[in-house]
Amino acid sequence: DVQLQASGGGLVQAGGSLRLSCAASGFTFDSHSIGWFRQAPGKEREGVSCINSGDGSTSYADSVKGRFTISSDRAKSIFYLQMNSLKPEDTAVYYCAADASPFMAGTRIHLGLYYEWDYSGQGTLVTVSS
């Protein structure tokens, strides 16, 4: 069974940094794209970033480009979201996710469209104070 366990959320001041982690099992990073989406209070879910399994490329939402970095440790089956220069509007529950499509999730993130991932874990709350 695919399992995804996110951690690393917390309270941080604007301008600060956090690193989210996602422990994955039940699939390989070669076979599935991996990434993050978020949901802020009262808002729709938003794709944040992913690593496309098709070619290892990364995709980012315009709202986080240049501030967030996605990476993975294949040996440990963990992937990360390094979040720098955090803003109050980054406040949300962040979910890690995986998808069998090699490029679909990344394409949707690039276009600013939400994508329904095949698998997602429980979220971790990130709160950015002003």
PDB file of C-alpha atoms in Angstrom:
ATOM      1  CA  ASP A   1       0.000   0.000   0.000  1.00  0.00           C
ATOM      2  CA  VAL A   2       1.138   3.525  -0.748  1.00  0.00           C
ATOM      3  CA  GLN A   3       1.708   5.550   2.387  1.00  0.00           C
ATOM      4  CA  LEU A   4       2.786   9.172   2.714  1.00  0.00           C
ATOM      5  CA  GLN A   5       3.587  10.807   6.031  1.00  0.00           C
ATOM      6  CA  ALA A   6       4.224  14.553   6.087  1.00  0.00           C
ATOM      7  CA  SER A   7       5.960  16.374   8.917  1.00  0.00           C
ATOM      8  CA  GLY A   8       7.805  19.596   9.671  1.00  0.00           C
ATOM      9  CA  GLY A   9       5.028  22.143   9.830  1.00  0.00           C
ATOM     10  CA  GLY A  10       4.872  24.799  12.505  1.00  0.00           C
ATOM     11  CA  LEU A  11       4.641  28.465  13.316  1.00  0.00           C
ATOM     12  CA  VAL A  12       7.171  30.813  11.756  1.00  0.00           C
ATOM     13  CA  GLN A  13       7.476  34.556  11.306  1.00  0.00           C
ATOM     14  CA  ALA A  14       7.242  36.130   7.891  1.00  0.00           C
ATOM     15  CA  GLY A  15      10.586  35.927   6.155  1.00  0.00           C
ATOM     16  CA  GLY A  16      11.495  32.734   7.960  1.00  0.00           C
ATOM     17  CA  SER A  17      12.061  29.212   6.685  1.00  0.00           C
ATOM     18  CA  LEU A  18      10.705  25.732   7.229  1.00  0.00           C
ATOM     19  CA  ARG A  19      11.488  22.366   5.712  1.00  0.00           C
ATOM     20  CA  LEU A  20       8.704  19.862   5.256  1.00  0.00           C
ATOM     21  CA  SER A  21       9.449  16.168   4.934  1.00  0.00           C
ATOM     22  CA  CYS A  22       7.409  13.338   3.497  1.00  0.00           C
ATOM     23  CA  ALA A  23       8.227   9.720   4.288  1.00  0.00           C
ATOM     24  CA  ALA A  24       6.994   7.549   1.435  1.00  0.00           C
ATOM     25  CA  SER A  25       6.475   3.815   1.081  1.00  0.00           C
ATOM     26  CA  GLY A  26       4.758   1.392  -1.274  1.00  0.00           C
ATOM     27  CA  PHE A  27       6.154   2.850  -4.498  1.00  0.00           C
ATOM     28  CA  THR A  28       9.385   4.070  -6.060  1.00  0.00           C
ATOM     29  CA  PHE A  29      10.313   7.595  -7.063  1.00  0.00           C
ATOM     30  CA  ASP A  30      11.060   6.239 -10.552  1.00  0.00           C
ATOM     31  CA  SER A  31       7.478   5.131 -11.045  1.00  0.00           C
ATOM     32  CA  HIS A  32       5.602   8.030  -9.457  1.00  0.00           C
ATOM     33  CA  SER A  33       5.767  11.769  -9.545  1.00  0.00           C
ATOM     34  CA  ILE A  34       5.974  13.200  -6.024  1.00  0.00           C
ATOM     35  CA  GLY A  35       5.010  16.581  -4.738  1.00  0.00           C
ATOM     36  CA  TRP A  36       3.088  18.909  -2.495  1.00  0.00           C
ATOM     37  CA  PHE A  37      -0.195  20.724  -2.525  1.00  0.00           C
ATOM     38  CA  ARG A  38      -1.714  22.997   0.087  1.00  0.00           C
ATOM     39  CA  GLN A  39      -5.064  24.233   1.280  1.00  0.00           C
ATOM     40  CA  ALA A  40      -5.488  27.512   3.088  1.00  0.00           C
ATOM     41  CA  PRO A  41      -8.527  28.201   5.265  1.00  0.00           C
ATOM     42  CA  GLY A  42     -11.544  28.943   3.112  1.00  0.00           C
ATOM     43  CA  LYS A  43      -9.629  28.437  -0.119  1.00  0.00           C
ATOM     44  CA  GLU A  44      -9.354  25.756  -2.751  1.00  0.00           C
ATOM     45  CA  ARG A  45      -6.481  23.334  -2.855  1.00  0.00           C
ATOM     46  CA  GLU A  46      -3.414  24.584  -4.714  1.00  0.00           C
ATOM     47  CA  GLY A  47      -0.634  22.566  -6.266  1.00  0.00           C
ATOM     48  CA  VAL A  48       2.708  23.782  -4.945  1.00  0.00           C
ATOM     49  CA  SER A  49       5.527  21.748  -6.429  1.00  0.00           C
ATOM     50  CA  CYS A  50       6.476  18.355  -7.768  1.00  0.00           C
ATOM     51  CA  ILE A  51       9.252  16.213  -9.174  1.00  0.00           C
ATOM     52  CA  ASN A  52       8.082  14.691 -12.434  1.00  0.00           C
ATOM     53  CA  SER A  53       8.939  10.995 -12.639  1.00  0.00           C
ATOM     54  CA  GLY A  54       9.108  11.212 -16.423  1.00  0.00           C
ATOM     55  CA  ASP A  55      12.406  13.074 -16.492  1.00  0.00           C
ATOM     56  CA  GLY A  56      13.180  14.233 -12.965  1.00  0.00           C
ATOM     57  CA  SER A  57      12.274  17.818 -13.742  1.00  0.00           C
ATOM     58  CA  THR A  58      10.634  20.008 -11.134  1.00  0.00           C
ATOM     59  CA  SER A  59       7.563  22.196 -11.340  1.00  0.00           C
ATOM     60  CA  TYR A  60       6.516  25.074  -9.117  1.00  0.00           C
ATOM     61  CA  ALA A  61       3.466  27.226  -8.717  1.00  0.00           C
ATOM     62  CA  ASP A  62       4.146  30.843  -9.639  1.00  0.00           C
ATOM     63  CA  SER A  63       3.298  31.861  -6.086  1.00  0.00           C
ATOM     64  CA  VAL A  64       6.260  29.930  -4.636  1.00  0.00           C
ATOM     65  CA  LYS A  65       8.769  30.019  -7.480  1.00  0.00           C
ATOM     66  CA  GLY A  66      12.154  31.222  -6.285  1.00  0.00           C
ATOM     67  CA  ARG A  67      11.266  30.676  -2.634  1.00  0.00           C
ATOM     68  CA  PHE A  68      10.453  26.972  -2.353  1.00  0.00           C
ATOM     69  CA  THR A  69      12.636  24.044  -3.415  1.00  0.00           C
ATOM     70  CA  ILE A  70      11.571  20.434  -3.744  1.00  0.00           C
ATOM     71  CA  SER A  71      14.102  17.632  -3.397  1.00  0.00           C
ATOM     72  CA  SER A  72      14.247  13.941  -2.674  1.00  0.00           C
ATOM     73  CA  ASP A  73      16.428  11.345  -1.007  1.00  0.00           C
ATOM     74  CA  ARG A  74      15.763   8.168  -2.937  1.00  0.00           C
ATOM     75  CA  ALA A  75      17.825   6.002  -0.603  1.00  0.00           C
ATOM     76  CA  LYS A  76      15.610   7.013   2.314  1.00  0.00           C
ATOM     77  CA  SER A  77      12.364   7.289   0.313  1.00  0.00           C
ATOM     78  CA  ILE A  78      11.835  10.778   1.702  1.00  0.00           C
ATOM     79  CA  PHE A  79      11.143  13.991  -0.158  1.00  0.00           C
ATOM     80  CA  TYR A  80      11.291  17.523   1.059  1.00  0.00           C
ATOM     81  CA  LEU A  81       9.934  20.988   0.531  1.00  0.00           C
ATOM     82  CA  GLN A  82      12.327  23.711   1.616  1.00  0.00           C
ATOM     83  CA  MET A  83      10.349  26.886   2.120  1.00  0.00           C
ATOM     84  CA  ASN A  84      12.225  30.175   2.402  1.00  0.00           C
ATOM     85  CA  SER A  85      11.090  33.782   2.606  1.00  0.00           C
ATOM     86  CA  LEU A  86       7.757  32.647   3.911  1.00  0.00           C
ATOM     87  CA  LYS A  87       4.792  34.978   3.661  1.00  0.00           C
ATOM     88  CA  PRO A  88       1.533  35.066   5.640  1.00  0.00           C
ATOM     89  CA  GLU A  89      -0.268  33.943   2.477  1.00  0.00           C
ATOM     90  CA  ASP A  90       1.720  30.696   2.610  1.00  0.00           C
ATOM     91  CA  THR A  91      -0.277  29.742   5.693  1.00  0.00           C
ATOM     92  CA  ALA A  92      -2.033  26.460   4.884  1.00  0.00           C
ATOM     93  CA  VAL A  93      -2.169  22.767   5.524  1.00  0.00           C
ATOM     94  CA  TYR A  94       0.469  21.185   3.313  1.00  0.00           C
ATOM     95  CA  TYR A  95      -0.028  17.703   1.918  1.00  0.00           C
ATOM     96  CA  CYS A  96       2.504  15.435   0.268  1.00  0.00           C
ATOM     97  CA  ALA A  97       1.326  13.377  -2.654  1.00  0.00           C
ATOM     98  CA  ALA A  98       2.277  10.857  -5.312  1.00  0.00           C
ATOM     99  CA  ASP A  99       0.942  10.137  -8.769  1.00  0.00           C
ATOM    100  CA  ALA A 100       1.542   7.469 -11.402  1.00  0.00           C
ATOM    101  CA  SER A 101       1.472   9.985 -14.268  1.00  0.00           C
ATOM    102  CA  PRO A 102       4.991  11.051 -15.292  1.00  0.00           C
ATOM    103  CA  PHE A 103       4.086  14.653 -16.117  1.00  0.00           C
ATOM    104  CA  MET A 104       0.420  15.414 -15.447  1.00  0.00           C
ATOM    105  CA  ALA A 105       0.783  16.797 -11.932  1.00  0.00           C
ATOM    106  CA  GLY A 106       3.672  19.023 -12.930  1.00  0.00           C
ATOM    107  CA  THR A 107       1.822  20.303 -15.968  1.00  0.00           C
ATOM    108  CA  ARG A 108      -1.187  21.242 -13.879  1.00  0.00           C
ATOM    109  CA  ILE A 109       0.991  22.979 -11.299  1.00  0.00           C
ATOM    110  CA  HIS A 110       2.741  24.910 -14.056  1.00  0.00           C
ATOM    111  CA  LEU A 111      -0.638  26.014 -15.424  1.00  0.00           C
ATOM    112  CA  GLY A 112      -1.950  26.968 -11.996  1.00  0.00           C
ATOM    113  CA  LEU A 113      -4.630  24.310 -12.089  1.00  0.00           C
ATOM    114  CA  TYR A 114      -5.384  21.919  -9.264  1.00  0.00           C
ATOM    115  CA  TYR A 115      -4.673  18.253  -9.897  1.00  0.00           C
ATOM    116  CA  GLU A 116      -6.219  15.300  -8.090  1.00  0.00           C
ATOM    117  CA  TRP A 117      -3.206  13.199  -7.128  1.00  0.00           C
ATOM    118  CA  ASP A 118      -3.498   9.408  -6.976  1.00  0.00           C
ATOM    119  CA  TYR A 119      -2.272   9.341  -3.383  1.00  0.00           C
ATOM    120  CA  SER A 120      -1.881  11.874  -0.597  1.00  0.00           C
ATOM    121  CA  GLY A 121      -1.044  11.768   3.075  1.00  0.00           C
ATOM    122  CA  GLN A 122      -2.326  13.637   6.086  1.00  0.00           C
ATOM    123  CA  GLY A 123      -1.378  17.271   6.089  1.00  0.00           C
ATOM    124  CA  THR A 124       0.982  19.319   8.194  1.00  0.00           C
ATOM    125  CA  LEU A 125       0.006  22.828   9.212  1.00  0.00           C
ATOM    126  CA  VAL A 126       2.238  25.764   8.334  1.00  0.00           C
ATOM    127  CA  THR A 127       1.374  29.080   9.940  1.00  0.00           C
ATOM    128  CA  VAL A 128       3.251  32.221   8.949  1.00  0.00           C
ATOM    129  CA  SER A 129       2.740  35.204  11.217  1.00  0.00           C
ATOM    130  CA  SER A 130       3.115  38.772  10.001  1.00  0.00           C
TER     131      SER A 130
END
